[in-house]
mmCIF file of N, CA, C and O in Angstrom:
data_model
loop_
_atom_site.group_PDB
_atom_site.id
_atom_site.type_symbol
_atom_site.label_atom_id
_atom_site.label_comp_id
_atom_site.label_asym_id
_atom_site.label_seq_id
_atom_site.Cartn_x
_atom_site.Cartn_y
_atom_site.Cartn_z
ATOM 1 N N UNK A 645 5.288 -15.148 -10.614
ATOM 2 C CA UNK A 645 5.053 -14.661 -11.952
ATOM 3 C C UNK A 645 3.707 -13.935 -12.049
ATOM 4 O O UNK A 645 3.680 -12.934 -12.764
ATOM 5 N N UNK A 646 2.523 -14.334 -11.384
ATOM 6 C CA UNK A 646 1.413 -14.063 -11.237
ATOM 7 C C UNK A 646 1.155 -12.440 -10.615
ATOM 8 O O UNK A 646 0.333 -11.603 -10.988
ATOM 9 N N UNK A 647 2.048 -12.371 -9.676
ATOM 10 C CA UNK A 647 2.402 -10.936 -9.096
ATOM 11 C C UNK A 647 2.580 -10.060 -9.977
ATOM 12 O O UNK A 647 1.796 -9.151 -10.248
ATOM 13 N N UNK A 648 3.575 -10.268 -10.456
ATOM 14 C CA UNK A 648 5.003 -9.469 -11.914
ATOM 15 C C UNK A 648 3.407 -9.089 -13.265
ATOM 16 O O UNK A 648 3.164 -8.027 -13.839
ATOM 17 N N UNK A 649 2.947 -9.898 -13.319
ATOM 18 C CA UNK A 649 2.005 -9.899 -14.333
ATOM 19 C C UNK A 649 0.982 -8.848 -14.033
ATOM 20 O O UNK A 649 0.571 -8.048 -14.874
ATOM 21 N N UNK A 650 0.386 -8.922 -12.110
ATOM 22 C CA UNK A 650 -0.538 -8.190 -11.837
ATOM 23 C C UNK A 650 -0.124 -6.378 -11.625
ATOM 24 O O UNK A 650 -0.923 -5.445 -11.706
ATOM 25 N N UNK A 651 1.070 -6.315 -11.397
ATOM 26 C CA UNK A 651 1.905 -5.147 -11.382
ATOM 27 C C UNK A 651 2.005 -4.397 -13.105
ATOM 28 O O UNK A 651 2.024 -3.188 -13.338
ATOM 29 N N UNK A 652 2.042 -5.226 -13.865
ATOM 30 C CA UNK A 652 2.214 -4.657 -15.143
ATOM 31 C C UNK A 652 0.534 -4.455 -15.639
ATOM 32 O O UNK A 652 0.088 -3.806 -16.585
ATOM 33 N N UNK A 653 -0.088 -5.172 -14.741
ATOM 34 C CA UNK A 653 -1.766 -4.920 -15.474
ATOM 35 C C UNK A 653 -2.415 -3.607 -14.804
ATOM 36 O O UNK A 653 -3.290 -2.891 -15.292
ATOM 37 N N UNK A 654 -1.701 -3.461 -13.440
ATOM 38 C CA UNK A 654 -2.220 -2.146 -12.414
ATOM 39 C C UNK A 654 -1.602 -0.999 -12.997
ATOM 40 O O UNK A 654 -2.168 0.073 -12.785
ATOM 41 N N UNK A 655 -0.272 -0.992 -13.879
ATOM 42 C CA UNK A 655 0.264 0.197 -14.365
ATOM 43 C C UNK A 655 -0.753 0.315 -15.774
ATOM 44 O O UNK A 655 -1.286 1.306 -16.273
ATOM 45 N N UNK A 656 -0.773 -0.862 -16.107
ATOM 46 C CA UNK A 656 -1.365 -0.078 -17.758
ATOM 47 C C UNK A 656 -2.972 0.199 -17.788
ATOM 48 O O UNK A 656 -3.633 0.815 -18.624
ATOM 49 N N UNK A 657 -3.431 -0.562 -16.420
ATOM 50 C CA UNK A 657 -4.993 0.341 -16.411
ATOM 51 C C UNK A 657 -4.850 2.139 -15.333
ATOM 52 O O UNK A 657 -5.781 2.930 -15.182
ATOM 53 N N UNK A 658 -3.576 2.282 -14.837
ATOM 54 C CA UNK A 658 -3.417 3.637 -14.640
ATOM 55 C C UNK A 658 -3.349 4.213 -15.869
ATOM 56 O O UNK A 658 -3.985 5.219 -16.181
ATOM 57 N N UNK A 659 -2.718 3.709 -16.473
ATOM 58 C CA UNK A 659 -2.243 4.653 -17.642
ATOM 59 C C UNK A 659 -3.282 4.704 -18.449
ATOM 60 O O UNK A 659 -3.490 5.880 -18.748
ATOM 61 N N UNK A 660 -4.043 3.976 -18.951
ATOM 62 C CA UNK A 660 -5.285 4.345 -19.774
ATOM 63 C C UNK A 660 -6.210 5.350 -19.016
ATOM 64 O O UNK A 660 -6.486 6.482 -19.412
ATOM 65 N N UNK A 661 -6.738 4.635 -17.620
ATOM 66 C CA UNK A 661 -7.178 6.041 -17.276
ATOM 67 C C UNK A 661 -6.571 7.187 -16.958
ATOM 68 O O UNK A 661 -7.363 8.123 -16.848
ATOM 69 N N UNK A 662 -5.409 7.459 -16.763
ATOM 70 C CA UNK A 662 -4.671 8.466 -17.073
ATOM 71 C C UNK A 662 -4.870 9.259 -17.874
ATOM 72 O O UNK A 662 -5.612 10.200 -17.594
ATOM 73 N N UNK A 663 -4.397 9.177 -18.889
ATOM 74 C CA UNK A 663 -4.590 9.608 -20.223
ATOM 75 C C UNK A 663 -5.529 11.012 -20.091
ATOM 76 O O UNK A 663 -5.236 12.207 -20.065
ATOM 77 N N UNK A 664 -6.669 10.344 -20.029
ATOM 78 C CA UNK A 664 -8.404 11.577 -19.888
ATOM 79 C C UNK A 664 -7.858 12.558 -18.972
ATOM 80 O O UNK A 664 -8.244 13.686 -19.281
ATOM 81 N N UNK A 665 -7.201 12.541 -18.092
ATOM 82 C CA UNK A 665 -6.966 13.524 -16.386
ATOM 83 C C UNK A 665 -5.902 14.815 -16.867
ATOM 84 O O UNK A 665 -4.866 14.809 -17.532
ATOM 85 N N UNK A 666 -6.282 15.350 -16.539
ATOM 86 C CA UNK A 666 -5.251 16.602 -16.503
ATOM 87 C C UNK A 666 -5.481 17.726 -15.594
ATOM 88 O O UNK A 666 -6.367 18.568 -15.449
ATOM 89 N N UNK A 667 -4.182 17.392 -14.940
ATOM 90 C CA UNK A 667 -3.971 18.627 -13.614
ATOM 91 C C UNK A 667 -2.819 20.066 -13.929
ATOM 92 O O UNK A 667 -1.621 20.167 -14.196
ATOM 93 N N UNK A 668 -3.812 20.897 -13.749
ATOM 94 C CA UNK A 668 -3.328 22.052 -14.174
ATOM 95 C C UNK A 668 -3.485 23.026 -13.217
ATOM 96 O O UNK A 668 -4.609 23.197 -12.745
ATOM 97 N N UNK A 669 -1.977 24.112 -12.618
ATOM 98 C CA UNK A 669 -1.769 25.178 -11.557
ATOM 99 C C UNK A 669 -2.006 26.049 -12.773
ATOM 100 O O UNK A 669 -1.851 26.056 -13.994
ATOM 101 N N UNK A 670 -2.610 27.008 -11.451
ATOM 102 C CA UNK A 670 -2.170 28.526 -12.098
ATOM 103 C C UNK A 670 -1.823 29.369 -11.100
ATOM 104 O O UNK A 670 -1.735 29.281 -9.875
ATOM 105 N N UNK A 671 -1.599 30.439 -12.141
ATOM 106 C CA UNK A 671 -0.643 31.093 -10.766
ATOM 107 C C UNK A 671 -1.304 32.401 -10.401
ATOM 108 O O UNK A 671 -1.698 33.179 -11.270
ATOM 109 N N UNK A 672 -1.449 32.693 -8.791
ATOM 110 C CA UNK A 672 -2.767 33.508 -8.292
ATOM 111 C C UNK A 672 -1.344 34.392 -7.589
ATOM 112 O O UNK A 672 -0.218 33.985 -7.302
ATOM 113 N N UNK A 673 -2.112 36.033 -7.452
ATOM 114 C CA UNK A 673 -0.753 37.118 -6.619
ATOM 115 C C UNK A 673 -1.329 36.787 -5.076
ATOM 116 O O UNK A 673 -0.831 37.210 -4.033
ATOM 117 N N UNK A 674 -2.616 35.843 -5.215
ATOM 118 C CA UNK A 674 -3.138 35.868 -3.391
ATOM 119 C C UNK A 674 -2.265 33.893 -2.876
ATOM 120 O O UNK A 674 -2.224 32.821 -3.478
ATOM 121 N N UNK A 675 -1.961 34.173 -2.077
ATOM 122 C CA UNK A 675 -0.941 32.789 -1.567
ATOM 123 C C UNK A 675 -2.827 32.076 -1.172
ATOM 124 O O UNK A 675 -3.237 31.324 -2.056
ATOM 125 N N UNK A 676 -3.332 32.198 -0.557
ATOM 126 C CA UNK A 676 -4.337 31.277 -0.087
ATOM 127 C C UNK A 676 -5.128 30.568 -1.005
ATOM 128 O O UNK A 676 -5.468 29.463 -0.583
ATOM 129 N N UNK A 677 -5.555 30.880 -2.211
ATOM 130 C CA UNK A 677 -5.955 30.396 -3.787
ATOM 131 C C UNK A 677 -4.943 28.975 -3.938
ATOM 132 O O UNK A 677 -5.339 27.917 -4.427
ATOM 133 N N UNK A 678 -3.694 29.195 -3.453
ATOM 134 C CA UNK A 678 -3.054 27.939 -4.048
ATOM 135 C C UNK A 678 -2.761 26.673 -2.778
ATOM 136 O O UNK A 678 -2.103 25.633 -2.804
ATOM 137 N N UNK A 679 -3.506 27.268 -1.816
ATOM 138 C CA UNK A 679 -3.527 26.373 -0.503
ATOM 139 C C UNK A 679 -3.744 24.822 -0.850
ATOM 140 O O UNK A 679 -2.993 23.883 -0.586
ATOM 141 N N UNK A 680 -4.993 24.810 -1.522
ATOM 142 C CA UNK A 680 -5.750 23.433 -1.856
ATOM 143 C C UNK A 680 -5.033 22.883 -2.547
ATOM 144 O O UNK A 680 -4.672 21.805 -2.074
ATOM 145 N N UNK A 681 -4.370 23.272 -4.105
ATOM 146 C CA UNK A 681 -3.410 22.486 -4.353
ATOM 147 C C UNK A 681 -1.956 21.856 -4.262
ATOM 148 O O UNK A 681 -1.258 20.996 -4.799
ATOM 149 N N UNK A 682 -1.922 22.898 -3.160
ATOM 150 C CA UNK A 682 0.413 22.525 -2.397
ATOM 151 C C UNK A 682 -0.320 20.958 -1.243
ATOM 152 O O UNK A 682 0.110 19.822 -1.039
ATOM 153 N N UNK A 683 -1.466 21.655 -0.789
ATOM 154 C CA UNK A 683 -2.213 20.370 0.340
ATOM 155 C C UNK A 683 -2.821 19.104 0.219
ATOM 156 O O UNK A 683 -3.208 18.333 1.097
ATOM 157 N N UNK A 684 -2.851 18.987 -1.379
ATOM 158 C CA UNK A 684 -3.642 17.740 -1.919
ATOM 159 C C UNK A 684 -2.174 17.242 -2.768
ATOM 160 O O UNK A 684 -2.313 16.034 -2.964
ATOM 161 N N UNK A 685 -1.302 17.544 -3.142
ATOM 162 C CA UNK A 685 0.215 17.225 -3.239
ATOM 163 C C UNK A 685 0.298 16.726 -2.290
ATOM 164 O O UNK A 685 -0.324 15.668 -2.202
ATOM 165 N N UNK A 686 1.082 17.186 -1.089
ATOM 166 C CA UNK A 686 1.069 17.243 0.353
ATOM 167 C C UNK A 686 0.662 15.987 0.443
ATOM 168 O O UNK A 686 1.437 15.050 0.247
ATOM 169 N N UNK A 687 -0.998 15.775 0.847
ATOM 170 C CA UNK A 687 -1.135 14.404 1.083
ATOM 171 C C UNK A 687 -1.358 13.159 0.544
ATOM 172 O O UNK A 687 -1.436 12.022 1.009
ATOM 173 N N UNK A 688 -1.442 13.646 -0.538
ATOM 174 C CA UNK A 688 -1.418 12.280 -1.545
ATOM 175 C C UNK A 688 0.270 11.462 -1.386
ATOM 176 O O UNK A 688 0.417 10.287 -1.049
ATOM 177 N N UNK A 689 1.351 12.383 -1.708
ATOM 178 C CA UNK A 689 2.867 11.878 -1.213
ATOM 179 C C UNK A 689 2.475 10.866 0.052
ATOM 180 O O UNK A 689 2.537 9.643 0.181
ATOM 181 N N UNK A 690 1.939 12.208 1.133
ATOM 182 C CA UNK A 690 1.959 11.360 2.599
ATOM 183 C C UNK A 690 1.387 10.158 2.366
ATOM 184 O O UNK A 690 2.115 9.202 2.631
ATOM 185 N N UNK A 691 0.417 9.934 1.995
ATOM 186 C CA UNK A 691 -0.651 8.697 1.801
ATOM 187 C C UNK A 691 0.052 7.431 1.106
ATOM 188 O O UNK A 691 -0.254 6.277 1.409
ATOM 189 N N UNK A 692 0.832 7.691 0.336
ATOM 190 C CA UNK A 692 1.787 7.036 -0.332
ATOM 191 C C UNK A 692 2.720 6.355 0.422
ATOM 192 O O UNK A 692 2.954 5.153 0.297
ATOM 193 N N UNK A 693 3.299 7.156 1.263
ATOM 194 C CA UNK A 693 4.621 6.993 1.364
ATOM 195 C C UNK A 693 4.277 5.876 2.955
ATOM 196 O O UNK A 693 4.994 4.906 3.199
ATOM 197 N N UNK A 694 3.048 6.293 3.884
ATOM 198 C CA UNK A 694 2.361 5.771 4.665
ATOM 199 C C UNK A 694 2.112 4.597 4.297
ATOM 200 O O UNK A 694 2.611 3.812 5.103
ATOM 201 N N UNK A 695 1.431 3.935 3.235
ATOM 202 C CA UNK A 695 0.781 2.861 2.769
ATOM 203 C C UNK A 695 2.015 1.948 2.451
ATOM 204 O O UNK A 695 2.029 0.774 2.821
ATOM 205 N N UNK A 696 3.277 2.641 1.602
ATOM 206 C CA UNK A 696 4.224 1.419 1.451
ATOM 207 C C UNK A 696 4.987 1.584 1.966
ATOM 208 O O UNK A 696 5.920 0.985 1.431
ATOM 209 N N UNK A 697 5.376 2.205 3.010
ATOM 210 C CA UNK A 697 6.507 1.993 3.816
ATOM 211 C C UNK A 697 6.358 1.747 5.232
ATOM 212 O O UNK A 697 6.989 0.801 5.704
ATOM 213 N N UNK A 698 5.442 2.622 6.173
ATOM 214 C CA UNK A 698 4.651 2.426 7.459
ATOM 215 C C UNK A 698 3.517 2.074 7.343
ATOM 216 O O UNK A 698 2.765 2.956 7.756
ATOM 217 N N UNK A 699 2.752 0.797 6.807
ATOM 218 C CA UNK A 699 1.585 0.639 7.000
ATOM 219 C C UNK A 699 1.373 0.182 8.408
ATOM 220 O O UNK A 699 0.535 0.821 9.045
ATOM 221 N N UNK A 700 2.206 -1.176 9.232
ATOM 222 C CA UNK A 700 1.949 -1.298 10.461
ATOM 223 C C UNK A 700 1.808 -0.185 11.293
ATOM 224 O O UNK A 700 0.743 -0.266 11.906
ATOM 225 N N UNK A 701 2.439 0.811 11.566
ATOM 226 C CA UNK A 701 2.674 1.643 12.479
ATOM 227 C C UNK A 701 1.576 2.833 11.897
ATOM 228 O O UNK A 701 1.199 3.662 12.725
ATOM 229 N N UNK A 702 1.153 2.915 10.754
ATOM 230 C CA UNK A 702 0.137 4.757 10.530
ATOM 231 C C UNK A 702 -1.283 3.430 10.334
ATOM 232 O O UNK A 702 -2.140 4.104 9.764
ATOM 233 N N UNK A 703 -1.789 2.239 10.484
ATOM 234 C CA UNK A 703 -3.046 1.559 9.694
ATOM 235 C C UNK A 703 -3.417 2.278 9.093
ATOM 236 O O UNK A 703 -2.607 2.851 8.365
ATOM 237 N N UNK A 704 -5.094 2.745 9.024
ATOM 238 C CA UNK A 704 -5.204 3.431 7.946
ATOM 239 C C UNK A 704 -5.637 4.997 8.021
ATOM 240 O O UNK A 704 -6.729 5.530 8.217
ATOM 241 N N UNK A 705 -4.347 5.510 7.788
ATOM 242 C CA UNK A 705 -4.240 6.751 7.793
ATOM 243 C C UNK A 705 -3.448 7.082 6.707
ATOM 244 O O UNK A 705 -3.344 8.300 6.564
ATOM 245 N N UNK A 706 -2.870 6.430 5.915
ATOM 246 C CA UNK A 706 -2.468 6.455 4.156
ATOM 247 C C UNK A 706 -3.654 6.694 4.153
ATOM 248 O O UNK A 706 -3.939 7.816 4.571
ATOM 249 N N UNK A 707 -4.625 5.951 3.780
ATOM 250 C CA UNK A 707 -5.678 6.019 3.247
ATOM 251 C C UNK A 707 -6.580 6.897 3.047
ATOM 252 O O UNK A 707 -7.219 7.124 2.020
ATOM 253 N N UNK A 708 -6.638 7.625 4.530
ATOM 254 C CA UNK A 708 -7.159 8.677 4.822
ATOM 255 C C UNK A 708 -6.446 10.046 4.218
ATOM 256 O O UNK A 708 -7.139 10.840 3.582
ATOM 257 N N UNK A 709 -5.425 10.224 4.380
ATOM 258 C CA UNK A 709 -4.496 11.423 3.075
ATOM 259 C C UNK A 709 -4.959 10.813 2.001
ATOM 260 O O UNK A 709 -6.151 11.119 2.039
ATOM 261 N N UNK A 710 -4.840 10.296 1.273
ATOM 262 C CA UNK A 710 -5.193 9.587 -0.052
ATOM 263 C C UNK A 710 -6.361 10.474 -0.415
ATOM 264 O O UNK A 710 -6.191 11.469 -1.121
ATOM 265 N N UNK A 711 -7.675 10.090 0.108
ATOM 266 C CA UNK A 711 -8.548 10.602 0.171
ATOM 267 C C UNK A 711 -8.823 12.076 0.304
ATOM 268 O O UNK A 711 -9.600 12.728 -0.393
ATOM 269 N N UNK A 712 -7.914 12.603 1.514
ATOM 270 C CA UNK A 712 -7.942 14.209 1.283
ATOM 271 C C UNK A 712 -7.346 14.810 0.316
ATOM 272 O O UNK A 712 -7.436 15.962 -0.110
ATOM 273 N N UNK A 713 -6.750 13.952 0.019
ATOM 274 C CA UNK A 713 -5.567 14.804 -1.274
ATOM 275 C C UNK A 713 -6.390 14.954 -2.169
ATOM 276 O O UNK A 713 -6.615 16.049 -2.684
ATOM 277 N N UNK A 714 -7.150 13.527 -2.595
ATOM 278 C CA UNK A 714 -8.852 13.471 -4.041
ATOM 279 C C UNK A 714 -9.322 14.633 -4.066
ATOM 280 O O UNK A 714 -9.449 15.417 -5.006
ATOM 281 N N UNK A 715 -9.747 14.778 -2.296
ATOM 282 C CA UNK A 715 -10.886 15.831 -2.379
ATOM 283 C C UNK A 715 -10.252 17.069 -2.426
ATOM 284 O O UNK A 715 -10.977 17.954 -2.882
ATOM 285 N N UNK A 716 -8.763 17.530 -1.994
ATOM 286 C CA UNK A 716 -8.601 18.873 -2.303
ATOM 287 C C UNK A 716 -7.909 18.914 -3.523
ATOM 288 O O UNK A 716 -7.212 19.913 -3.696
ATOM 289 N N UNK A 717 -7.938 17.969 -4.515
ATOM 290 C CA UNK A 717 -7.120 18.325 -5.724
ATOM 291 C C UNK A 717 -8.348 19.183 -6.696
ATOM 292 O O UNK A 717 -8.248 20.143 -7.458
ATOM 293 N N UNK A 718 -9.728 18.189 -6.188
ATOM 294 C CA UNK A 718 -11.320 18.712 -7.049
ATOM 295 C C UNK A 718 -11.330 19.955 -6.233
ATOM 296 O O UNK A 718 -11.649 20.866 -6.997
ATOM 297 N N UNK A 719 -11.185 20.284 -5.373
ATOM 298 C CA UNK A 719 -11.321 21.792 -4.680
ATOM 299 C C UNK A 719 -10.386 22.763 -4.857
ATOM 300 O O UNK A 719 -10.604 23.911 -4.470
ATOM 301 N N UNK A 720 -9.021 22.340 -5.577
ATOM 302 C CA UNK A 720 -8.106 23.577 -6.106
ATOM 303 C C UNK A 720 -8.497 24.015 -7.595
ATOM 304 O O UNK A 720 -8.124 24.908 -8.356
ATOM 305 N N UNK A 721 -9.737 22.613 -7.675
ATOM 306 C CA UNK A 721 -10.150 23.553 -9.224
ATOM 307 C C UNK A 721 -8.893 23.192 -10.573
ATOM 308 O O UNK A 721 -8.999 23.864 -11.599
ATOM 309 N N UNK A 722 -7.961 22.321 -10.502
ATOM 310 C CA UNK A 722 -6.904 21.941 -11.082
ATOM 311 C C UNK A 722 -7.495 20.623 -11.903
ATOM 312 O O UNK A 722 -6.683 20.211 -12.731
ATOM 313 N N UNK A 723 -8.221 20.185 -11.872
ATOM 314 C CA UNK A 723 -8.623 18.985 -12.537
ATOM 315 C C UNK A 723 -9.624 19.144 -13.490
ATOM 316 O O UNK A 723 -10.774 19.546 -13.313
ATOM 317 N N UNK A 724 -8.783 18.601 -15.072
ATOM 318 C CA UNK A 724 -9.680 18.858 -16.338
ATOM 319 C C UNK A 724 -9.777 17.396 -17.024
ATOM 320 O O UNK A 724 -8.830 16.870 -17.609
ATOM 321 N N UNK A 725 -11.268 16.720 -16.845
ATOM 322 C CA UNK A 725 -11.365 15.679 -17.169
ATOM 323 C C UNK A 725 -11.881 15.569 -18.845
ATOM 324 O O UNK A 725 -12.918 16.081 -19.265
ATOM 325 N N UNK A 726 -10.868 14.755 -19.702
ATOM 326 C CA UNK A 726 -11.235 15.110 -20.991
ATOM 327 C C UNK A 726 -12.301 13.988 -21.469
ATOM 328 O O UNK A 726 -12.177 12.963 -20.800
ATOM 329 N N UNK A 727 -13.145 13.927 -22.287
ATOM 330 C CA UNK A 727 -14.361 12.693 -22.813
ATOM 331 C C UNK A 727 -13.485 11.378 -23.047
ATOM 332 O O UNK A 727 -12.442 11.465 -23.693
ATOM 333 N N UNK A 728 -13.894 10.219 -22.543
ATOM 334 C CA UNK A 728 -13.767 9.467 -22.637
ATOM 335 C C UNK A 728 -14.591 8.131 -22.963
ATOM 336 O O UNK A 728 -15.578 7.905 -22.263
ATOM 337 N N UNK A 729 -14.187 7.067 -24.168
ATOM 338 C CA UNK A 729 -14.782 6.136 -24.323
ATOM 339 C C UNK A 729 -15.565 5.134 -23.690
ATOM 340 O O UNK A 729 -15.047 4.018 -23.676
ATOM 341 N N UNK A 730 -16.290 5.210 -23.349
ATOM 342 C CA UNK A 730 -16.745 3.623 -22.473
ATOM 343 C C UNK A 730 -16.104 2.150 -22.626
ATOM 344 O O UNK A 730 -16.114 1.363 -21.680
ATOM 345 N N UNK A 731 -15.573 1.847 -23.816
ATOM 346 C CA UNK A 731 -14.472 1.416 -23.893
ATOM 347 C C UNK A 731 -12.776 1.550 -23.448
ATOM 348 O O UNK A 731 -12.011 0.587 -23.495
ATOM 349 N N UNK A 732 -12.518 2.426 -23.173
ATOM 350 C CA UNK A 732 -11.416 2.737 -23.004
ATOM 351 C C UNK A 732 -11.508 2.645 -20.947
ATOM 352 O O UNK A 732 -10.756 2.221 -20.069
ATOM 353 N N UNK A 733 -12.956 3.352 -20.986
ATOM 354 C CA UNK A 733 -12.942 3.460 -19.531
ATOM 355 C C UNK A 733 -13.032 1.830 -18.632
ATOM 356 O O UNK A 733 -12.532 1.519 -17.551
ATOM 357 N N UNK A 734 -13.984 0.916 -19.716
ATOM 358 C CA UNK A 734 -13.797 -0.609 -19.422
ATOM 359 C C UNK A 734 -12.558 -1.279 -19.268
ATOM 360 O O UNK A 734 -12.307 -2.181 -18.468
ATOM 361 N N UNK A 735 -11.803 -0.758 -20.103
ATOM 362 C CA UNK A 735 -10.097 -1.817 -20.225
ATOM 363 C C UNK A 735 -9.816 -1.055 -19.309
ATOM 364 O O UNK A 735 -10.431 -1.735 -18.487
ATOM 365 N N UNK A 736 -9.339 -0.049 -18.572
ATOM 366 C CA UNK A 736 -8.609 0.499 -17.614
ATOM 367 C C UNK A 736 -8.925 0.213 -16.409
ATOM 368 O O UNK A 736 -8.112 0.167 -15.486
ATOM 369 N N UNK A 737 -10.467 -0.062 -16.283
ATOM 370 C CA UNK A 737 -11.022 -0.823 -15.059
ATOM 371 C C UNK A 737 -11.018 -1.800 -15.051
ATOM 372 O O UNK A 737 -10.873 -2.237 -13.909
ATOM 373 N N UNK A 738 -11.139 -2.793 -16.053
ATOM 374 C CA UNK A 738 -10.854 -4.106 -15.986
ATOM 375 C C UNK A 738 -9.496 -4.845 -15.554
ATOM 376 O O UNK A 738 -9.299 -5.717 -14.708
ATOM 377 N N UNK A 739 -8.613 -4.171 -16.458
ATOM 378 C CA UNK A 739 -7.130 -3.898 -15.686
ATOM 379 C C UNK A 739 -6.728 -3.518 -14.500
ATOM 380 O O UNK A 739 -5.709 -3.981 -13.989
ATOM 381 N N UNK A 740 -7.463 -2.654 -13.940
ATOM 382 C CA UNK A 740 -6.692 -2.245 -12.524
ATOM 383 C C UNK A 740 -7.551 -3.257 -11.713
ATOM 384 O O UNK A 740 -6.946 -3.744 -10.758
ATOM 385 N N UNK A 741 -8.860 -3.687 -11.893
ATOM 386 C CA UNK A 741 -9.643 -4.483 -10.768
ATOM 387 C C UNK A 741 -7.976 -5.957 -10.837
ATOM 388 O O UNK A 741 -7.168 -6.344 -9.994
ATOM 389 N N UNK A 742 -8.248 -6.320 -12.444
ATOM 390 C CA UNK A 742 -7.515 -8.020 -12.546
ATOM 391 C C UNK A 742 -6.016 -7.756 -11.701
ATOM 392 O O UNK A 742 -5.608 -8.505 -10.814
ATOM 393 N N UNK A 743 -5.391 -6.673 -12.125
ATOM 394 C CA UNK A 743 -3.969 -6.411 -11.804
ATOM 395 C C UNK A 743 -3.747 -6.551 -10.062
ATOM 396 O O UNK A 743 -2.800 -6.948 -9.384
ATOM 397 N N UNK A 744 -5.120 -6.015 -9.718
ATOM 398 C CA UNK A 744 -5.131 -5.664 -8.485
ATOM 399 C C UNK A 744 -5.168 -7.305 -7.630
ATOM 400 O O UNK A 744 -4.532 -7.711 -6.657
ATOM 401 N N UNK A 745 -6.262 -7.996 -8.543
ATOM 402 C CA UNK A 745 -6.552 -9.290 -7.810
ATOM 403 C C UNK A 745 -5.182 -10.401 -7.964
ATOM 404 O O UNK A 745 -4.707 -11.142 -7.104
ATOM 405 N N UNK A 746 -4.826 -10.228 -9.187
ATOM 406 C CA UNK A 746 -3.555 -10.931 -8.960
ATOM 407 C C UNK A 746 -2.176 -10.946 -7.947
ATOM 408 O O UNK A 746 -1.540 -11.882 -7.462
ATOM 409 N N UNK A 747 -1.999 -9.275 -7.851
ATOM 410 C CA UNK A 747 -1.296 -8.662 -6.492
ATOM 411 C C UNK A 747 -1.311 -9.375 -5.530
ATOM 412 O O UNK A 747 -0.270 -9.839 -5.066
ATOM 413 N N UNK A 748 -2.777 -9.672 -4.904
ATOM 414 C CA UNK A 748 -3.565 -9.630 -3.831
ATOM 415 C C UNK A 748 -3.475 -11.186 -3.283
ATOM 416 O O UNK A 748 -2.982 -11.675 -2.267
ATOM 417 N N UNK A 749 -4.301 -11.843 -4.620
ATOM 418 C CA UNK A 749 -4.375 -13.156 -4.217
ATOM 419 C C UNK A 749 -3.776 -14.133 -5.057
ATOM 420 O O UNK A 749 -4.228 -15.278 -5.045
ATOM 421 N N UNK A 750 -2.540 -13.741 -5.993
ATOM 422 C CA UNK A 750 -2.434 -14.523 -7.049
ATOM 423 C C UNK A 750 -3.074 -15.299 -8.744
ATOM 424 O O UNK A 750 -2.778 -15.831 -9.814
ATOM 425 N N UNK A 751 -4.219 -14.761 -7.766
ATOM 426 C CA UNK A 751 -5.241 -15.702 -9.588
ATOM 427 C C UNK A 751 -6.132 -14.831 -9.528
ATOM 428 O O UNK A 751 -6.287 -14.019 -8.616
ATOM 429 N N UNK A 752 -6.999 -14.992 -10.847
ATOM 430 C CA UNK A 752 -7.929 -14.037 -11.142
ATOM 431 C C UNK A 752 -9.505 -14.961 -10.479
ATOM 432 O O UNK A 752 -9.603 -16.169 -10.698
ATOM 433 N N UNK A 753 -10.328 -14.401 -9.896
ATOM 434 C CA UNK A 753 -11.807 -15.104 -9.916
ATOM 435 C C UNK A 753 -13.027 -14.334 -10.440
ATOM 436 O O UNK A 753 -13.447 -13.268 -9.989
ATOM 437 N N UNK A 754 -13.521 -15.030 -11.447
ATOM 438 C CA UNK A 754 -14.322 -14.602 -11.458
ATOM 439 C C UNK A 754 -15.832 -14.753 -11.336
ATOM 440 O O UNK A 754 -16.561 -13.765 -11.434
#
């Protein structure tokens, strides 16, 4: 139950910080302009798909796409971060840390 609980606390502190993020294409007549963002797609999927399905066999190399995908999503220039509360930014972190620890280890410590 403790799991089920920490799964519903990791979605709703995505979703609050969610909210603020917005990723936006545009569309360029030069193909190399849109490199950074088909490649930070690209590996964020990979990183994903690595982490929950082949973690024995890739260790950490999800992780590592994960990460490149971050850095080329801020380098396609596609990311518009809107003002956000310090409040709002607290519950979404507080949520994803608890959601996360429950996942992990079952109970919360604090």
């Amino acid at each position: 139950m403790s799991r089920l609980l920490g799964i519903a606390l990791l979605i709703l502190g995505i979703y609050f910080l969610g909210q603020n993020i917005i990723f936006a294409t545009h569309y360029s007549p030069y193909l190399w302009r849109d490199i950074p963002a088909a490649a930070s797609v690209l590996a964020i999927m990979g990183g994903i798909i690595s982490i929950l399905f082949f973690s024995r066999q890739t260790g950490n190399f999800g992780w590592i796409l994960l990460g490149l995908g971050a850095v080329l999503v801020f380098l396609s220039g596609g990311v518009m971060l809107k003002p956000t509360s310090l409040w709002n930014f607290f519950i979404s972190f507080a949520a994803l840390a608890g959601g996360f620890q429950l996942i992990t280890q079952g109970r919360l410590r604090f």
